[in-house]
mmCIF file of C-alpha atoms in Angstrom:
data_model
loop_
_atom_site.group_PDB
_atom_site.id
_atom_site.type_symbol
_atom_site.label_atom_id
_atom_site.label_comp_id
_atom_site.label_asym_id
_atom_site.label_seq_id
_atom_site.Cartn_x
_atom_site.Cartn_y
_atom_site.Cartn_z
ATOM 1 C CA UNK H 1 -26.026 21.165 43.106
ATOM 2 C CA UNK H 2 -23.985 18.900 40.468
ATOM 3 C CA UNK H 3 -26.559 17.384 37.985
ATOM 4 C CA UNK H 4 -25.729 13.586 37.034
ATOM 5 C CA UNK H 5 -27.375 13.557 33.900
ATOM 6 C CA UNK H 6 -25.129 12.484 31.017
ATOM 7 C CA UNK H 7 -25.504 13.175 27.333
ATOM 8 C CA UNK H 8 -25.235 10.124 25.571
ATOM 9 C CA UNK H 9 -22.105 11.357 23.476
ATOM 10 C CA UNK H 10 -20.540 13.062 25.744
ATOM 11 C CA UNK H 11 -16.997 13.032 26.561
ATOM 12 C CA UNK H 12 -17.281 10.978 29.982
ATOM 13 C CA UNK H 13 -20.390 8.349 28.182
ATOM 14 C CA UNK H 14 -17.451 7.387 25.492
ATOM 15 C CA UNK H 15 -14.671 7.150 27.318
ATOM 16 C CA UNK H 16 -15.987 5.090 29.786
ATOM 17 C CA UNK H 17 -17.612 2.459 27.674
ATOM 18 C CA UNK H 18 -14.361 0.424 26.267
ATOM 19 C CA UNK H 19 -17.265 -0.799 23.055
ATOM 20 C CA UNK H 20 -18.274 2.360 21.853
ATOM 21 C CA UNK H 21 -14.749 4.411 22.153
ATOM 22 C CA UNK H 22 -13.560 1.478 19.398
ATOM 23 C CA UNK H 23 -16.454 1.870 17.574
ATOM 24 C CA UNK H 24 -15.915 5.780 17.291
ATOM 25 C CA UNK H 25 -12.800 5.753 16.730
ATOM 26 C CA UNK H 26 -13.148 3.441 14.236
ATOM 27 C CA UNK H 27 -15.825 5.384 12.394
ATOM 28 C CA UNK H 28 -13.308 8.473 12.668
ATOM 29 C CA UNK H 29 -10.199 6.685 10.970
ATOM 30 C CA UNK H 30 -12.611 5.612 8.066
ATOM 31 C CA UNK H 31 -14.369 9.359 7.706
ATOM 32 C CA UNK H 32 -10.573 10.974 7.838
ATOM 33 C CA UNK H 33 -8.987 8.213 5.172
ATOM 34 C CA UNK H 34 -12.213 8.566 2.525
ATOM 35 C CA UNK H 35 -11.612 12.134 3.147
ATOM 36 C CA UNK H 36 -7.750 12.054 2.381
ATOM 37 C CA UNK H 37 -7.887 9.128 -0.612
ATOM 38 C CA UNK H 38 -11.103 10.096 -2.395
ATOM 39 C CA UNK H 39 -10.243 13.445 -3.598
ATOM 40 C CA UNK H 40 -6.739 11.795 -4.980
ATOM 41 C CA UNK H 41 -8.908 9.453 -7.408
ATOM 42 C CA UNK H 42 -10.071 13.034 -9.230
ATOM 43 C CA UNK H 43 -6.862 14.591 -9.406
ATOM 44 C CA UNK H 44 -5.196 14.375 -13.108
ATOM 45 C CA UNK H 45 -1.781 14.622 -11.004
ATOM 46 C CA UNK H 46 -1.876 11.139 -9.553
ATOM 47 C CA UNK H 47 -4.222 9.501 -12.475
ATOM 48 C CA UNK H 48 -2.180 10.564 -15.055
ATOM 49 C CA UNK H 49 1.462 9.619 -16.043
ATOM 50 C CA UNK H 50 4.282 12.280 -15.441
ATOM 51 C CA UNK H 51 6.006 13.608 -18.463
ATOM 52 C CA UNK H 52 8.223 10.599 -20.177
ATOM 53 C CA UNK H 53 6.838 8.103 -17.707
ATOM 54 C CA UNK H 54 5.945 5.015 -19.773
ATOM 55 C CA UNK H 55 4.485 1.166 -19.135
ATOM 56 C CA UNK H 56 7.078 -1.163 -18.215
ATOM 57 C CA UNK H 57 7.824 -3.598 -21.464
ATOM 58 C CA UNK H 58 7.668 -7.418 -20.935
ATOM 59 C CA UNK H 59 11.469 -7.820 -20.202
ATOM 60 C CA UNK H 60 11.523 -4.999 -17.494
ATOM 61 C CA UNK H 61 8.168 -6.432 -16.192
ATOM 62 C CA UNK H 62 9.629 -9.442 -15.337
ATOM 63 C CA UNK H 63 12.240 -7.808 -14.322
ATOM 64 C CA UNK H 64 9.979 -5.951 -11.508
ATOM 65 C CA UNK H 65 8.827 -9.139 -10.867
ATOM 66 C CA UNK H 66 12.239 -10.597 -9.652
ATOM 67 C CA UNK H 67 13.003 -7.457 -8.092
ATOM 68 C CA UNK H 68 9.928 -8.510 -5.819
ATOM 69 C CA UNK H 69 10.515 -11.225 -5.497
ATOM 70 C CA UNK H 70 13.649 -11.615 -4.279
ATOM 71 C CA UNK H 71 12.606 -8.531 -1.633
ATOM 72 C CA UNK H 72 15.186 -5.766 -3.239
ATOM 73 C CA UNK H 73 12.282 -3.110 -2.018
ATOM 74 C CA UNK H 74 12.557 -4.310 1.728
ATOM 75 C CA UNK H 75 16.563 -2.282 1.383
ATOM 76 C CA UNK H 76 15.602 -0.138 -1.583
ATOM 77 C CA UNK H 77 13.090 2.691 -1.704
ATOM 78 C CA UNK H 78 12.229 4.373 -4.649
ATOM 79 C CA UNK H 79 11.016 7.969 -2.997
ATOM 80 C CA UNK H 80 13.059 10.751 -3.388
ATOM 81 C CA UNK H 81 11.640 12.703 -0.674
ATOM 82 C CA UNK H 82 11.357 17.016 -1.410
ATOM 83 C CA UNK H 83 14.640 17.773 0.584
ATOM 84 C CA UNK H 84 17.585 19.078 -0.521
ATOM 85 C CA UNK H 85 20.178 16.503 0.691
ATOM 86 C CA UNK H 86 17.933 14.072 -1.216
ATOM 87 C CA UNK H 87 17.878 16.022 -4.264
ATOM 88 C CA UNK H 88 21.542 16.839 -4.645
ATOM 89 C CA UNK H 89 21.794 13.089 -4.127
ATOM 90 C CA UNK H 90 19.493 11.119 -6.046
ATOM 91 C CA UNK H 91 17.859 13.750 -8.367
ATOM 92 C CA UNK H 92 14.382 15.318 -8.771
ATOM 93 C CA UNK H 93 11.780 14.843 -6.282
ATOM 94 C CA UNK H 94 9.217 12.019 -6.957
ATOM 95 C CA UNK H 95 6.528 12.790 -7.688
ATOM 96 C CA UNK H 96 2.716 10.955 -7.919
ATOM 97 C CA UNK H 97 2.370 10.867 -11.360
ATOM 98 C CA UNK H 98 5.312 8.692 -11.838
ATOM 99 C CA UNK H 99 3.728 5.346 -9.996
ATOM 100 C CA UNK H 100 0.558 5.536 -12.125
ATOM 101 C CA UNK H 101 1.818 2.197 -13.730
ATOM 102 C CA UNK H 102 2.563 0.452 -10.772
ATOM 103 C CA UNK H 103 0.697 -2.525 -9.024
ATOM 104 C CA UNK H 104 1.550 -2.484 -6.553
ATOM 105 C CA UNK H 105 4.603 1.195 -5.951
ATOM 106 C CA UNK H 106 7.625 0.415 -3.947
ATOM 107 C CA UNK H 107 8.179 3.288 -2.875
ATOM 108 C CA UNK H 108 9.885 1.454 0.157
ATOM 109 C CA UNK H 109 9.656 2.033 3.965
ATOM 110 C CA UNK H 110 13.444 2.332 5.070
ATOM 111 C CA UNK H 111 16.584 2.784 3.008
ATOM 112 C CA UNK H 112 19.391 0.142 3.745
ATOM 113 C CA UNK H 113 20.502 0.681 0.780
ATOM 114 C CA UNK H 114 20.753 3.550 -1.521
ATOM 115 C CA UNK H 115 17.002 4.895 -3.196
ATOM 116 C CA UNK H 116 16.591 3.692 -6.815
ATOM 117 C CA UNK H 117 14.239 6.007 -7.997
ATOM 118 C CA UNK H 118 16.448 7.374 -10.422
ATOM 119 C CA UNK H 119 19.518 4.771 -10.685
ATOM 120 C CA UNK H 120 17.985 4.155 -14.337
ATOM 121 C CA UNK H 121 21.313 5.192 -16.891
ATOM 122 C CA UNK H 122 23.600 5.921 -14.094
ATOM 123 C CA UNK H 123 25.237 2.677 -14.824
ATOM 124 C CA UNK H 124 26.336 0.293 -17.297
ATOM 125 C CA UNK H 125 24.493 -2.812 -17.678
ATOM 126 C CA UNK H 126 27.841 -4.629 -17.107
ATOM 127 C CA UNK H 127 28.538 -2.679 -13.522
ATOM 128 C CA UNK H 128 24.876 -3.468 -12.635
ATOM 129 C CA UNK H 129 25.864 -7.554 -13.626
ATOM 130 C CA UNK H 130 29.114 -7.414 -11.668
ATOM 131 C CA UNK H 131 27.008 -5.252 -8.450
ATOM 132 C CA UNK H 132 24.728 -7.728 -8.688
ATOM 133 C CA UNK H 133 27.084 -10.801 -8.210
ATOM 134 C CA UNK H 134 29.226 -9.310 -5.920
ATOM 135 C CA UNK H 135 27.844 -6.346 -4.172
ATOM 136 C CA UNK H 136 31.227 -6.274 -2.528
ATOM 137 C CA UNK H 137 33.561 -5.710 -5.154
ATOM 138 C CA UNK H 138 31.941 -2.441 -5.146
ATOM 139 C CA UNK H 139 31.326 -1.253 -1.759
ATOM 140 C CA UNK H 140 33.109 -3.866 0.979
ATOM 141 C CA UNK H 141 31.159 -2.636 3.648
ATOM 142 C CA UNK H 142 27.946 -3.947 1.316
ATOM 143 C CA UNK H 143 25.169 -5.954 3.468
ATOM 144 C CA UNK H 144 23.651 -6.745 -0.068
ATOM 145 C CA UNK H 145 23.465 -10.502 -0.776
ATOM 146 C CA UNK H 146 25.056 -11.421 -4.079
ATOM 147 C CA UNK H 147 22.427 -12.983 -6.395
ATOM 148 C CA UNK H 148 24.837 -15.228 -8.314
ATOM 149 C CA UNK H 149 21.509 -17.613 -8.899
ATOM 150 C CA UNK H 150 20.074 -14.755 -11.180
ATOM 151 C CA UNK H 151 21.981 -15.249 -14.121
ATOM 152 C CA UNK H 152 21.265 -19.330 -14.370
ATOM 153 C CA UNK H 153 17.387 -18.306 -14.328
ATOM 154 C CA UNK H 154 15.832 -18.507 -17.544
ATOM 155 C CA UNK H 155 12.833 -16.316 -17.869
ATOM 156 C CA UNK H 156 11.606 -17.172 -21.861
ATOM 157 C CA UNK H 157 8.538 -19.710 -20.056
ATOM 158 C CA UNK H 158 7.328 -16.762 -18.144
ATOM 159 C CA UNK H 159 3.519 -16.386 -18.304
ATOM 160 C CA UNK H 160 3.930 -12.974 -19.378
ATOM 161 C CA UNK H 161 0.968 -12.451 -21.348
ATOM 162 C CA UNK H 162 -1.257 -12.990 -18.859
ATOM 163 C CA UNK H 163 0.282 -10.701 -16.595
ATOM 164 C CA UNK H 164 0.076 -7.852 -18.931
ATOM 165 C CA UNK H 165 -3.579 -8.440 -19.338
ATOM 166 C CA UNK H 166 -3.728 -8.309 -16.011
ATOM 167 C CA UNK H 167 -2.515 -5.238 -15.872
ATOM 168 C CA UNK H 168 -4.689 -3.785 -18.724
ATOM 169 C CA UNK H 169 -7.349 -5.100 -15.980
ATOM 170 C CA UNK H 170 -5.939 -2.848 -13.410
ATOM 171 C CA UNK H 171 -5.232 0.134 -14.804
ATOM 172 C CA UNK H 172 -8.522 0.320 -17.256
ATOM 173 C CA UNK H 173 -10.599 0.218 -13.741
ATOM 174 C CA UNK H 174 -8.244 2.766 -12.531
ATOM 175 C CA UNK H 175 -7.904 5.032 -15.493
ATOM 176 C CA UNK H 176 -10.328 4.081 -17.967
ATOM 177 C CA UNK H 177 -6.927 3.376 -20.100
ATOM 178 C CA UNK H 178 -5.075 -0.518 -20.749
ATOM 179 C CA UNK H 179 -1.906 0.026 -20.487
ATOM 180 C CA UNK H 180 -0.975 -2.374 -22.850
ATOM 181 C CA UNK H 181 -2.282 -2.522 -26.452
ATOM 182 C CA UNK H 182 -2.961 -6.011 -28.328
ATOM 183 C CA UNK H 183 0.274 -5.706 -30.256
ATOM 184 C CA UNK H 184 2.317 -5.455 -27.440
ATOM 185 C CA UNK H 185 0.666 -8.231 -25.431
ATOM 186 C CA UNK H 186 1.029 -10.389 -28.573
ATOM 187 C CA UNK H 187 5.079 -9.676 -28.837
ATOM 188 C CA UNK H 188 5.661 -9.816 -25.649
ATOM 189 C CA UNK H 189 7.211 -13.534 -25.524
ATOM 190 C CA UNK H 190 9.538 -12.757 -28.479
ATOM 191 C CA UNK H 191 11.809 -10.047 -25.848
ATOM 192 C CA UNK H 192 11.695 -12.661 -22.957
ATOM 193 C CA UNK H 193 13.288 -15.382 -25.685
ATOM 194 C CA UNK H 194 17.332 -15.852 -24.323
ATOM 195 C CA UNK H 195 16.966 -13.483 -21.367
ATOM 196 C CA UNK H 196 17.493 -14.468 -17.632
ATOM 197 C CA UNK H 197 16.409 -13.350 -14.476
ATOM 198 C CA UNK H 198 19.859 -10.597 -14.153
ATOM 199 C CA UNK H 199 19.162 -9.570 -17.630
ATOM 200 C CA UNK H 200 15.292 -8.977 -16.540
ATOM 201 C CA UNK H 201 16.726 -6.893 -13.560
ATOM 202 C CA UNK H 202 19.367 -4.715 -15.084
ATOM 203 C CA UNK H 203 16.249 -4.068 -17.594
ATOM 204 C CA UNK H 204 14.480 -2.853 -15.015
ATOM 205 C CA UNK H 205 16.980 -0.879 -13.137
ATOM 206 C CA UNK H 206 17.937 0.859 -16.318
ATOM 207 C CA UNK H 207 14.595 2.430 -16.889
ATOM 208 C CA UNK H 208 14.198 3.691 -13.258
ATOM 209 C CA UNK H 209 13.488 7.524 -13.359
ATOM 210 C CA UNK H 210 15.107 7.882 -17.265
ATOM 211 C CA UNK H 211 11.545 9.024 -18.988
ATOM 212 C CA UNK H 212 10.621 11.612 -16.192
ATOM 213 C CA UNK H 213 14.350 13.163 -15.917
ATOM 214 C CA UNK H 214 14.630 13.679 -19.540
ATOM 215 C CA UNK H 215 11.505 15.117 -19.582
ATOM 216 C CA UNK H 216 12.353 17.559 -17.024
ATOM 217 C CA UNK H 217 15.920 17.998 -19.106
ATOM 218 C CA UNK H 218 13.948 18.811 -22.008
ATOM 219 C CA UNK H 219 11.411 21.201 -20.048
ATOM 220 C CA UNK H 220 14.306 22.988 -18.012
ATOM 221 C CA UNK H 221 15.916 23.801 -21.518
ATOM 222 C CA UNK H 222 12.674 25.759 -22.771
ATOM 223 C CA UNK H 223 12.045 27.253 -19.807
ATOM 224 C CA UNK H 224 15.948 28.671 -20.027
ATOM 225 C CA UNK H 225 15.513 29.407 -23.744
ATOM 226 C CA UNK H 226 12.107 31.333 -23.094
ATOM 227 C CA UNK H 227 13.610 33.065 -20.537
ATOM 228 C CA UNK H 228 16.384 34.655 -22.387
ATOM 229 C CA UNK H 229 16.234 38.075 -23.665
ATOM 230 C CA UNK H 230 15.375 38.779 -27.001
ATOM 231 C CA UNK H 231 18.935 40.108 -28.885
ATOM 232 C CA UNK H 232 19.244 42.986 -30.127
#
């Protein structure tokens, strides 16, 4: 004979109360996120900065800032996944150590456009000025909006200061480490002095992925120099 006792936490209890299946499942998102993010807070790989990687100075922090603002990273990731297509096209992989100094990444979500992570030195600063004004004259089947309004904006008022203390906030409770030293905090009005919002931009885009693929330059030489036979 077929018993009709029920264990409270049994498959048949859960699913058939609507209040405690949320609650559960709940409870089993939070248990399997701790478990996944946690351990990433102890690992030197994502606390640390890669090789070459560096904080943003004042002029490309603002230029971030625009870059945001004017929602570039809604068309632009700046990922370059571990495939090959994606490495023949863009360059080397991304990797964690890389977005140490960023609050908050952009690694993007889609690509409308092409990924940025390593654009930094592939162009002139006068290609990036022309792209930016008209995308068009470049590629004519461009979506890209031209931001003509960019080079009007004057960007020497910019509270900058405060955002690089800010910053030094941030990244101390993250890493124990400011980011920015009292010097540079101090000097930082002094680059913004004559610069505009394009000039912020192109400062920005020029620095994308330079340190880290240098680094790797410089590291790929050794290894190939190490690995050469002695002569005789």
């Amino acid at each position: 004979m077929a018993t009709n006792n029920k264990k409270f936490f049994s498959h048949e209890v859960i699913e058939r109360n609507m209040g405690l299946l949320i609650i559960c499942s709940i409870l089993v998102v939070i248990f399997g996120g701790l478990v996944q993010i946690i351990p990433l807070f102890f690992q030197h790989s994502t606390t640390q900065a890669a090789p070459g990687v560096k904080p943003l100075n004042a002029l490309q922090l603002v230029g971030r800032d625009v870059y945001i603002k004017e929602g570039c990273y809604g068309c632009h990731s700046q990922q370059v996944r571990v495939l090959a297509s994606e490495v023949q096209r863009y360059g080397p992989y991304s990797v964690a150590g890389e977005s140490v100094y960023d609050y908050p990444f952009l690694w993007g979500s889609r690509r409308m456009g092409p990924d940025l992570a390593r654009v930094g030195g592939r162009y002139s600063d006068d290609w990036h000025r022309a792209h930016l004004r008209n995308p068009r004259q470049f590629v004519p089947e461009s979506n890209m909006p031209a931001y003509k309004w960019l080079q009007n904006k004057d960007v020497s008022s910019e509270n900058i200061q405060n955002r690089m203390k800010t910053l030094n906030s941030l990244h101390t409770t993250h890493t124990g480490q400011p980011m920015y030293s009292e010097e540079e905090i101090a000097k930082a009005p002094e680059m913004l002095k004559g610069k505009t919002e394009e000039d912020a931009v192109i400062a920005f885009l020029q620095n994308l992925g330079v340190g880290y693929r240098a680094a790797l330059a410089e590291q790929n030489k050794a290894n190939a120099t190490t690995a050469q036979p002695a002569a005789n």
